[in-house]
Amino acid sequence: MADGAPAQSYSTGSLTRNQFSQLDQMQLFERKYDPVTRAVVESLPVGRDGKCLELGAGAGSMSYWLAERVTEGGVLAVDIDTSRLDAGRAANLTVRQADITSEEFEDGAYDLVLARAVLEHLEDPDALLARAARWLAPGGWLVVEDFYYLPAEHAATAVGRTLVGGYVRRMQEQGADMGWARHLPAALARAGLASPQVRLTPAGPGQSAADDELIGLRLRQEGHALVDGGMVTADELADFMGLLGRPEGRDMTTLMVSAWAQRPAG
């Protein structure tokens, strides 16, 4: 889900102020998670004439990929900030700026609705799920991916326990529900969708090169807020950064929960 203008943050040591683009972070996120999301979508019977809706399209990688797949159909990419989306990328791609908590889309119109890393930030994610289920055509699929944060006190290192705990508290203060993704399969069933399925993808330091690069960039952008807020010290932040890419720093801090279900055809 897209954010505002690039924020002032810190460099690698988290002590020198610098400028980092939110687009860099979004593109690293896409590099890590697009293969997972694509594999889920590829497992579904969405034809070349399919109509797709992506909620919270961010930097657009999934919408662009979908547009290449549904060459005889179309993709509507929606975000509250569309500045990073290229409406001219494909003839069958439409970009719309909208707040998905209030925007309505045509009932029964879409063969696929995708929402990734979006619902955990909403005040009432279940309400959005119920509305998204209505937008599906009979037989259409809703794919939702969000993050379940594992308990910070179980982190593999002492500095990890401190820093992950501080990061989670900051996200919670901003309104994110760090445990909601655990409800996803049940929430899809409550929304009236059939046969919910789920896939878990671990994330954290050392899980992949993309993980380490994404975590490093995120902390260079946001780590100063943890220090300024007294959640971690500058030394603790630097120690955590120093462990990235080292076997003794490997950890599993979150699970991306991929869940999908189908609107009954009858």
PDB file of C-alpha atoms in Angstrom:
ATOM      1  CA  MET A   1       0.000   0.000   0.000  1.00  0.00           C
ATOM      2  CA  ALA A   2       1.489   3.289  -1.040  1.00  0.00           C
ATOM      3  CA  ASP A   3       2.793   5.907   1.357  1.00  0.00           C
ATOM      4  CA  GLY A   4       3.518   9.609   1.129  1.00  0.00           C
ATOM      5  CA  ALA A   5       6.675  11.490   0.137  1.00  0.00           C
ATOM      6  CA  PRO A   6      10.141  10.080   0.874  1.00  0.00           C
ATOM      7  CA  ALA A   7      10.931  10.395   4.560  1.00  0.00           C
ATOM      8  CA  GLN A   8      14.085  11.675   6.216  1.00  0.00           C
ATOM      9  CA  SER A   9      15.930   8.828   7.865  1.00  0.00           C
ATOM     10  CA  TYR A  10      19.377   7.444   8.663  1.00  0.00           C
ATOM     11  CA  SER A  11      22.148   5.765   6.711  1.00  0.00           C
ATOM     12  CA  THR A  12      23.588   2.289   7.270  1.00  0.00           C
ATOM     13  CA  GLY A  13      24.823   2.990  10.781  1.00  0.00           C
ATOM     14  CA  SER A  14      21.465   4.594  11.575  1.00  0.00           C
ATOM     15  CA  LEU A  15      23.324   7.625  12.912  1.00  0.00           C
ATOM     16  CA  THR A  16      23.794   9.793   9.825  1.00  0.00           C
ATOM     17  CA  ARG A  17      20.727  11.485   8.386  1.00  0.00           C
ATOM     18  CA  ASN A  18      20.077  10.897   4.703  1.00  0.00           C
ATOM     19  CA  GLN A  19      17.247  10.593   2.209  1.00  0.00           C
ATOM     20  CA  PHE A  20      15.834   7.234   1.159  1.00  0.00           C
ATOM     21  CA  SER A  21      13.005   6.649  -1.254  1.00  0.00           C
ATOM     22  CA  GLN A  22       9.913   4.788  -0.116  1.00  0.00           C
ATOM     23  CA  LEU A  23       9.842   3.459  -3.687  1.00  0.00           C
ATOM     24  CA  ASP A  24      13.104   1.611  -2.992  1.00  0.00           C
ATOM     25  CA  GLN A  25      11.481  -0.123  -0.027  1.00  0.00           C
ATOM     26  CA  MET A  26       8.345  -0.966  -1.990  1.00  0.00           C
ATOM     27  CA  GLN A  27      10.346  -2.456  -4.854  1.00  0.00           C
ATOM     28  CA  LEU A  28      12.422  -4.571  -2.457  1.00  0.00           C
ATOM     29  CA  PHE A  29       9.175  -5.766  -0.879  1.00  0.00           C
ATOM     30  CA  GLU A  30       7.916  -6.725  -4.331  1.00  0.00           C
ATOM     31  CA  ARG A  31      11.130  -8.607  -5.114  1.00  0.00           C
ATOM     32  CA  LYS A  32      10.760 -10.658  -1.928  1.00  0.00           C
ATOM     33  CA  TYR A  33       7.027 -11.392  -2.121  1.00  0.00           C
ATOM     34  CA  ASP A  34       5.985 -11.262  -5.783  1.00  0.00           C
ATOM     35  CA  PRO A  35       7.086 -14.864  -6.436  1.00  0.00           C
ATOM     36  CA  VAL A  36       4.835 -16.042  -3.589  1.00  0.00           C
ATOM     37  CA  THR A  37       1.834 -14.026  -4.738  1.00  0.00           C
ATOM     38  CA  ARG A  38       2.311 -15.029  -8.358  1.00  0.00           C
ATOM     39  CA  ALA A  39       2.459 -18.714  -7.432  1.00  0.00           C
ATOM     40  CA  VAL A  40      -0.878 -18.411  -5.617  1.00  0.00           C
ATOM     41  CA  VAL A  41      -2.526 -16.630  -8.551  1.00  0.00           C
ATOM     42  CA  GLU A  42      -1.054 -19.078 -11.067  1.00  0.00           C
ATOM     43  CA  SER A  43      -2.726 -21.922  -9.153  1.00  0.00           C
ATOM     44  CA  LEU A  44      -6.167 -20.365  -9.770  1.00  0.00           C
ATOM     45  CA  PRO A  45      -8.271 -20.757 -12.937  1.00  0.00           C
ATOM     46  CA  VAL A  46      -8.222 -17.113 -13.979  1.00  0.00           C
ATOM     47  CA  GLY A  47      -8.425 -17.020 -17.770  1.00  0.00           C
ATOM     48  CA  ARG A  48      -6.908 -14.617 -20.273  1.00  0.00           C
ATOM     49  CA  ASP A  49     -10.244 -12.795 -20.382  1.00  0.00           C
ATOM     50  CA  GLY A  50     -10.323 -12.345 -16.609  1.00  0.00           C
ATOM     51  CA  LYS A  51     -11.164  -9.097 -14.860  1.00  0.00           C
ATOM     52  CA  CYS A  52      -8.872  -8.329 -11.932  1.00  0.00           C
ATOM     53  CA  LEU A  53      -8.925  -5.779  -9.104  1.00  0.00           C
ATOM     54  CA  GLU A  54      -5.874  -5.037  -6.948  1.00  0.00           C
ATOM     55  CA  LEU A  55      -6.551  -3.157  -3.707  1.00  0.00           C
ATOM     56  CA  GLY A  56      -3.532  -1.220  -2.463  1.00  0.00           C
ATOM     57  CA  ALA A  57      -1.477  -1.660  -5.629  1.00  0.00           C
ATOM     58  CA  GLY A  58       1.584   0.158  -4.262  1.00  0.00           C
ATOM     59  CA  ALA A  59       4.344   0.343  -6.873  1.00  0.00           C
ATOM     60  CA  GLY A  60       2.327  -1.762  -9.294  1.00  0.00           C
ATOM     61  CA  SER A  61       4.354  -4.904  -9.888  1.00  0.00           C
ATOM     62  CA  MET A  62       1.453  -7.304  -9.385  1.00  0.00           C
ATOM     63  CA  SER A  63      -0.993  -5.198 -11.416  1.00  0.00           C
ATOM     64  CA  TYR A  64       1.496  -5.037 -14.290  1.00  0.00           C
ATOM     65  CA  TRP A  65       2.037  -8.802 -14.108  1.00  0.00           C
ATOM     66  CA  LEU A  66      -1.697  -9.468 -14.038  1.00  0.00           C
ATOM     67  CA  ALA A  67      -2.205  -7.225 -17.076  1.00  0.00           C
ATOM     68  CA  GLU A  68       0.244  -9.422 -18.992  1.00  0.00           C
ATOM     69  CA  ARG A  69      -1.743 -12.529 -18.041  1.00  0.00           C
ATOM     70  CA  VAL A  70      -5.278 -11.311 -18.773  1.00  0.00           C
ATOM     71  CA  THR A  71      -4.550  -9.926 -22.215  1.00  0.00           C
ATOM     72  CA  GLU A  72      -8.200 -10.214 -23.257  1.00  0.00           C
ATOM     73  CA  GLY A  73      -9.481  -8.945 -19.914  1.00  0.00           C
ATOM     74  CA  GLY A  74      -8.455  -6.058 -17.695  1.00  0.00           C
ATOM     75  CA  VAL A  75      -6.871  -4.948 -14.421  1.00  0.00           C
ATOM     76  CA  LEU A  76      -7.996  -2.143 -12.131  1.00  0.00           C
ATOM     77  CA  ALA A  77      -5.171  -1.013  -9.817  1.00  0.00           C
ATOM     78  CA  VAL A  78      -6.379   1.015  -6.825  1.00  0.00           C
ATOM     79  CA  ASP A  79      -4.395   2.880  -4.203  1.00  0.00           C
ATOM     80  CA  ILE A  80      -4.840   5.943  -2.031  1.00  0.00           C
ATOM     81  CA  ASP A  81      -1.574   7.233  -3.581  1.00  0.00           C
ATOM     82  CA  THR A  82      -1.205   6.432  -7.289  1.00  0.00           C
ATOM     83  CA  SER A  83       1.945   8.483  -7.865  1.00  0.00           C
ATOM     84  CA  ARG A  84       4.047   5.315  -8.255  1.00  0.00           C
ATOM     85  CA  LEU A  85       1.652   3.615 -10.674  1.00  0.00           C
ATOM     86  CA  ASP A  86       2.060   3.880 -14.448  1.00  0.00           C
ATOM     87  CA  ALA A  87      -1.388   3.858 -16.069  1.00  0.00           C
ATOM     88  CA  GLY A  88       0.260   3.658 -19.490  1.00  0.00           C
ATOM     89  CA  ARG A  89       2.080   0.437 -18.718  1.00  0.00           C
ATOM     90  CA  ALA A  90      -0.565  -1.686 -20.484  1.00  0.00           C
ATOM     91  CA  ALA A  91      -3.627  -1.001 -22.605  1.00  0.00           C
ATOM     92  CA  ASN A  92      -5.769  -3.207 -20.359  1.00  0.00           C
ATOM     93  CA  LEU A  93      -4.629  -1.519 -17.119  1.00  0.00           C
ATOM     94  CA  THR A  94      -6.674   1.166 -15.356  1.00  0.00           C
ATOM     95  CA  VAL A  95      -5.377   3.092 -12.341  1.00  0.00           C
ATOM     96  CA  ARG A  96      -7.758   4.669  -9.838  1.00  0.00           C
ATOM     97  CA  GLN A  97      -6.939   6.790  -6.804  1.00  0.00           C
ATOM     98  CA  ALA A  98      -9.343   5.836  -4.024  1.00  0.00           C
ATOM     99  CA  ASP A  99      -9.690   5.042  -0.339  1.00  0.00           C
ATOM    100  CA  ILE A 100     -10.665   1.382  -0.280  1.00  0.00           C
ATOM    101  CA  THR A 101     -12.373   1.746   3.103  1.00  0.00           C
ATOM    102  CA  SER A 102     -15.125   3.771   1.428  1.00  0.00           C
ATOM    103  CA  GLU A 103     -14.815   3.190  -2.342  1.00  0.00           C
ATOM    104  CA  GLU A 104     -17.291   0.790  -3.898  1.00  0.00           C
ATOM    105  CA  PHE A 105     -16.743  -1.352  -6.978  1.00  0.00           C
ATOM    106  CA  GLU A 106     -19.203  -3.165  -9.186  1.00  0.00           C
ATOM    107  CA  ASP A 107     -20.802  -6.179  -7.549  1.00  0.00           C
ATOM    108  CA  GLY A 108     -20.175  -9.509  -9.277  1.00  0.00           C
ATOM    109  CA  ALA A 109     -17.651  -8.009 -11.675  1.00  0.00           C
ATOM    110  CA  TYR A 110     -14.205  -9.469 -10.904  1.00  0.00           C
ATOM    111  CA  ASP A 111     -12.689 -12.890 -11.442  1.00  0.00           C
ATOM    112  CA  LEU A 112      -9.831 -12.022  -9.078  1.00  0.00           C
ATOM    113  CA  VAL A 113      -9.538  -9.529  -6.239  1.00  0.00           C
ATOM    114  CA  LEU A 114      -6.064  -9.193  -4.697  1.00  0.00           C
ATOM    115  CA  ALA A 115      -5.117  -7.355  -1.500  1.00  0.00           C
ATOM    116  CA  ARG A 116      -1.555  -7.673  -0.202  1.00  0.00           C
ATOM    117  CA  ALA A 117      -0.212  -6.059   2.992  1.00  0.00           C
ATOM    118  CA  VAL A 118      -3.340  -3.908   3.192  1.00  0.00           C
ATOM    119  CA  LEU A 119      -6.004  -5.245   5.531  1.00  0.00           C
ATOM    120  CA  GLU A 120      -3.856  -5.353   8.667  1.00  0.00           C
ATOM    121  CA  HIS A 121      -3.716  -1.551   8.492  1.00  0.00           C
ATOM    122  CA  LEU A 122      -7.499  -1.074   8.379  1.00  0.00           C
ATOM    123  CA  GLU A 123      -9.716  -0.375  11.359  1.00  0.00           C
ATOM    124  CA  ASP A 124     -12.248  -3.004  10.236  1.00  0.00           C
ATOM    125  CA  PRO A 125     -10.612  -5.517   7.874  1.00  0.00           C
ATOM    126  CA  ASP A 126     -13.530  -7.935   8.125  1.00  0.00           C
ATOM    127  CA  ALA A 127     -15.866  -5.299   6.694  1.00  0.00           C
ATOM    128  CA  LEU A 128     -13.575  -4.835   3.705  1.00  0.00           C
ATOM    129  CA  LEU A 129     -13.448  -8.609   3.174  1.00  0.00           C
ATOM    130  CA  ALA A 130     -17.241  -8.785   3.115  1.00  0.00           C
ATOM    131  CA  ARG A 131     -17.414  -6.009   0.521  1.00  0.00           C
ATOM    132  CA  ALA A 132     -14.642  -7.552  -1.587  1.00  0.00           C
ATOM    133  CA  ALA A 133     -16.545 -10.858  -1.613  1.00  0.00           C
ATOM    134  CA  ARG A 134     -19.487  -9.025  -3.204  1.00  0.00           C
ATOM    135  CA  TRP A 135     -17.265  -7.626  -5.950  1.00  0.00           C
ATOM    136  CA  LEU A 136     -16.320 -11.137  -7.065  1.00  0.00           C
ATOM    137  CA  ALA A 137     -18.072 -12.736  -9.998  1.00  0.00           C
ATOM    138  CA  PRO A 138     -19.619 -16.141  -9.214  1.00  0.00           C
ATOM    139  CA  GLY A 139     -16.668 -18.530  -9.195  1.00  0.00           C
ATOM    140  CA  GLY A 140     -14.206 -15.644  -8.722  1.00  0.00           C
ATOM    141  CA  TRP A 141     -11.302 -15.693  -6.274  1.00  0.00           C
ATOM    142  CA  LEU A 142     -10.274 -13.414  -3.422  1.00  0.00           C
ATOM    143  CA  VAL A 143      -6.560 -13.523  -2.547  1.00  0.00           C
ATOM    144  CA  VAL A 144      -5.449 -11.752   0.626  1.00  0.00           C
ATOM    145  CA  GLU A 145      -1.926 -11.639   2.046  1.00  0.00           C
ATOM    146  CA  ASP A 146      -0.971 -10.064   5.356  1.00  0.00           C
ATOM    147  CA  PHE A 147       1.624 -10.489   8.078  1.00  0.00           C
ATOM    148  CA  TYR A 148       1.422 -12.297  11.392  1.00  0.00           C
ATOM    149  CA  TYR A 149       4.149 -11.101  13.749  1.00  0.00           C
ATOM    150  CA  LEU A 150       5.640 -13.813  15.922  1.00  0.00           C
ATOM    151  CA  PRO A 151       6.178 -12.931  19.613  1.00  0.00           C
ATOM    152  CA  ALA A 152       9.142 -10.574  19.942  1.00  0.00           C
ATOM    153  CA  GLU A 153      10.175 -12.235  23.203  1.00  0.00           C
ATOM    154  CA  HIS A 154      10.922 -15.414  21.238  1.00  0.00           C
ATOM    155  CA  ALA A 155      13.434 -13.724  18.907  1.00  0.00           C
ATOM    156  CA  ALA A 156      16.737 -15.531  18.374  1.00  0.00           C
ATOM    157  CA  THR A 157      18.935 -12.770  19.822  1.00  0.00           C
ATOM    158  CA  ALA A 158      18.636 -10.358  22.737  1.00  0.00           C
ATOM    159  CA  VAL A 159      18.987  -7.356  20.461  1.00  0.00           C
ATOM    160  CA  GLY A 160      16.369  -8.882  18.159  1.00  0.00           C
ATOM    161  CA  ARG A 161      13.939  -9.195  21.072  1.00  0.00           C
ATOM    162  CA  THR A 162      14.396  -5.518  21.871  1.00  0.00           C
ATOM    163  CA  LEU A 163      14.298  -4.174  18.345  1.00  0.00           C
ATOM    164  CA  VAL A 164      11.475  -6.332  16.997  1.00  0.00           C
ATOM    165  CA  GLY A 165       9.441  -5.507  20.086  1.00  0.00           C
ATOM    166  CA  GLY A 166      10.013  -1.798  19.526  1.00  0.00           C
ATOM    167  CA  TYR A 167       9.115  -2.034  15.848  1.00  0.00           C
ATOM    168  CA  VAL A 168       5.895  -3.917  16.598  1.00  0.00           C
ATOM    169  CA  ARG A 169       4.883  -1.372  19.255  1.00  0.00           C
ATOM    170  CA  ARG A 170       5.457   1.457  16.785  1.00  0.00           C
ATOM    171  CA  MET A 171       3.339  -0.282  14.133  1.00  0.00           C
ATOM    172  CA  GLN A 172       0.588  -0.835  16.677  1.00  0.00           C
ATOM    173  CA  GLU A 173       0.680   2.841  17.633  1.00  0.00           C
ATOM    174  CA  GLN A 174       0.094   3.623  13.952  1.00  0.00           C
ATOM    175  CA  GLY A 175      -3.024   1.437  13.983  1.00  0.00           C
ATOM    176  CA  ALA A 176      -1.747  -1.855  12.536  1.00  0.00           C
ATOM    177  CA  ASP A 177      -3.111  -5.136  13.912  1.00  0.00           C
ATOM    178  CA  MET A 178      -0.060  -7.373  14.038  1.00  0.00           C
ATOM    179  CA  GLY A 179      -2.082 -10.530  14.710  1.00  0.00           C
ATOM    180  CA  TRP A 180      -5.033 -10.138  12.373  1.00  0.00           C
ATOM    181  CA  ALA A 181      -3.531 -12.264   9.595  1.00  0.00           C
ATOM    182  CA  ARG A 182      -3.985 -15.313  11.828  1.00  0.00           C
ATOM    183  CA  HIS A 183      -7.744 -14.851  11.358  1.00  0.00           C
ATOM    184  CA  LEU A 184      -7.607 -14.796   7.563  1.00  0.00           C
ATOM    185  CA  PRO A 185      -8.841 -18.305   6.651  1.00  0.00           C
ATOM    186  CA  ALA A 186     -11.730 -18.056   9.123  1.00  0.00           C
ATOM    187  CA  ALA A 187     -12.512 -14.498   8.012  1.00  0.00           C
ATOM    188  CA  LEU A 188     -12.775 -15.602   4.374  1.00  0.00           C
ATOM    189  CA  ALA A 189     -15.263 -18.287   5.384  1.00  0.00           C
ATOM    190  CA  ARG A 190     -17.280 -15.766   7.405  1.00  0.00           C
ATOM    191  CA  ALA A 191     -17.401 -13.577   4.288  1.00  0.00           C
ATOM    192  CA  GLY A 192     -19.300 -16.387   2.532  1.00  0.00           C
ATOM    193  CA  LEU A 193     -16.427 -17.693   0.419  1.00  0.00           C
ATOM    194  CA  ALA A 194     -15.800 -21.382  -0.174  1.00  0.00           C
ATOM    195  CA  SER A 195     -12.857 -23.668   0.686  1.00  0.00           C
ATOM    196  CA  PRO A 196     -10.330 -21.174   2.116  1.00  0.00           C
ATOM    197  CA  GLN A 197      -6.733 -22.232   1.569  1.00  0.00           C
ATOM    198  CA  VAL A 198      -3.584 -20.901   3.191  1.00  0.00           C
ATOM    199  CA  ARG A 199       0.161 -20.736   2.630  1.00  0.00           C
ATOM    200  CA  LEU A 200       2.791 -19.390   5.042  1.00  0.00           C
ATOM    201  CA  THR A 201       6.022 -17.651   4.022  1.00  0.00           C
ATOM    202  CA  PRO A 202       8.599 -16.914   6.743  1.00  0.00           C
ATOM    203  CA  ALA A 203      10.386 -13.578   6.816  1.00  0.00           C
ATOM    204  CA  GLY A 204      13.144 -12.147   8.943  1.00  0.00           C
ATOM    205  CA  PRO A 205      16.896 -11.634   9.169  1.00  0.00           C
ATOM    206  CA  GLY A 206      18.800 -14.264   7.234  1.00  0.00           C
ATOM    207  CA  GLN A 207      15.762 -15.830   5.559  1.00  0.00           C
ATOM    208  CA  SER A 208      17.025 -14.572   2.191  1.00  0.00           C
ATOM    209  CA  ALA A 209      19.242 -11.872   0.721  1.00  0.00           C
ATOM    210  CA  ALA A 210      16.084  -9.949  -0.142  1.00  0.00           C
ATOM    211  CA  ASP A 211      14.977 -10.143   3.510  1.00  0.00           C
ATOM    212  CA  ASP A 212      18.251  -8.678   4.736  1.00  0.00           C
ATOM    213  CA  GLU A 213      18.231  -5.929   2.137  1.00  0.00           C
ATOM    214  CA  LEU A 214      14.605  -5.030   2.880  1.00  0.00           C
ATOM    215  CA  ILE A 215      15.102  -5.037   6.664  1.00  0.00           C
ATOM    216  CA  GLY A 216      18.260  -2.955   6.333  1.00  0.00           C
ATOM    217  CA  LEU A 217      16.575  -0.357   4.146  1.00  0.00           C
ATOM    218  CA  ARG A 218      13.501  -0.253   6.371  1.00  0.00           C
ATOM    219  CA  LEU A 219      15.619   0.368   9.462  1.00  0.00           C
ATOM    220  CA  ARG A 220      17.669   3.008   7.684  1.00  0.00           C
ATOM    221  CA  GLN A 221      14.382   4.741   6.882  1.00  0.00           C
ATOM    222  CA  GLU A 222      12.554   4.189  10.156  1.00  0.00           C
ATOM    223  CA  GLY A 223      15.109   3.203  12.790  1.00  0.00           C
ATOM    224  CA  HIS A 224      15.590   6.756  14.011  1.00  0.00           C
ATOM    225  CA  ALA A 225      11.936   6.840  15.097  1.00  0.00           C
ATOM    226  CA  LEU A 226      12.558   3.829  17.349  1.00  0.00           C
ATOM    227  CA  VAL A 227      15.587   5.566  18.857  1.00  0.00           C
ATOM    228  CA  ASP A 228      13.864   8.932  19.191  1.00  0.00           C
ATOM    229  CA  GLY A 229      10.878   7.239  20.822  1.00  0.00           C
ATOM    230  CA  GLY A 230      13.063   5.495  23.389  1.00  0.00           C
ATOM    231  CA  MET A 231      12.085   2.007  22.168  1.00  0.00           C
ATOM    232  CA  VAL A 232      15.699   1.030  21.391  1.00  0.00           C
ATOM    233  CA  THR A 233      19.074   2.675  21.785  1.00  0.00           C
ATOM    234  CA  ALA A 234      21.249   3.738  18.899  1.00  0.00           C
ATOM    235  CA  ASP A 235      23.778   1.056  19.919  1.00  0.00           C
ATOM    236  CA  GLU A 236      21.102  -1.656  19.893  1.00  0.00           C
ATOM    237  CA  LEU A 237      19.979  -0.572  16.439  1.00  0.00           C
ATOM    238  CA  ALA A 238      23.562  -0.609  15.171  1.00  0.00           C
ATOM    239  CA  ASP A 239      24.142  -4.066  16.710  1.00  0.00           C
ATOM    240  CA  PHE A 240      21.050  -5.462  14.984  1.00  0.00           C
ATOM    241  CA  MET A 241      22.120  -3.979  11.660  1.00  0.00           C
ATOM    242  CA  GLY A 242      25.569  -5.501  12.135  1.00  0.00           C
ATOM    243  CA  LEU A 243      24.051  -8.976  12.458  1.00  0.00           C
ATOM    244  CA  LEU A 244      22.253  -8.799   9.103  1.00  0.00           C
ATOM    245  CA  GLY A 245      23.742 -11.346   6.724  1.00  0.00           C
ATOM    246  CA  ARG A 246      25.464 -13.281   9.536  1.00  0.00           C
ATOM    247  CA  PRO A 247      24.325 -16.808  10.495  1.00  0.00           C
ATOM    248  CA  GLU A 248      24.157 -15.982  14.212  1.00  0.00           C
ATOM    249  CA  GLY A 249      21.639 -13.228  13.459  1.00  0.00           C
ATOM    250  CA  ARG A 250      19.223 -15.400  11.500  1.00  0.00           C
ATOM    251  CA  ASP A 251      15.659 -15.266  12.773  1.00  0.00           C
ATOM    252  CA  MET A 252      12.027 -15.657  11.755  1.00  0.00           C
ATOM    253  CA  THR A 253      10.113 -12.573  12.875  1.00  0.00           C
ATOM    254  CA  THR A 254       6.957 -12.722  10.753  1.00  0.00           C
ATOM    255  CA  LEU A 255       4.901 -15.047   8.615  1.00  0.00           C
ATOM    256  CA  MET A 256       3.227 -13.772   5.490  1.00  0.00           C
ATOM    257  CA  VAL A 257      -0.156 -15.458   5.466  1.00  0.00           C
ATOM    258  CA  SER A 258      -1.428 -16.011   1.922  1.00  0.00           C
ATOM    259  CA  ALA A 259      -5.093 -17.001   1.996  1.00  0.00           C
ATOM    260  CA  TRP A 260      -7.519 -17.421  -0.864  1.00  0.00           C
ATOM    261  CA  ALA A 261     -11.090 -18.580  -1.346  1.00  0.00           C
ATOM    262  CA  GLN A 262     -13.775 -18.669  -4.010  1.00  0.00           C
ATOM    263  CA  ARG A 263     -17.183 -17.121  -4.327  1.00  0.00           C
ATOM    264  CA  PRO A 264     -19.632 -20.003  -4.860  1.00  0.00           C
ATOM    265  CA  ALA A 265     -20.727 -20.295  -8.464  1.00  0.00           C
ATOM    266  CA  GLY A 266     -24.349 -21.001  -7.598  1.00  0.00           C
TER     267      GLY A 266
END
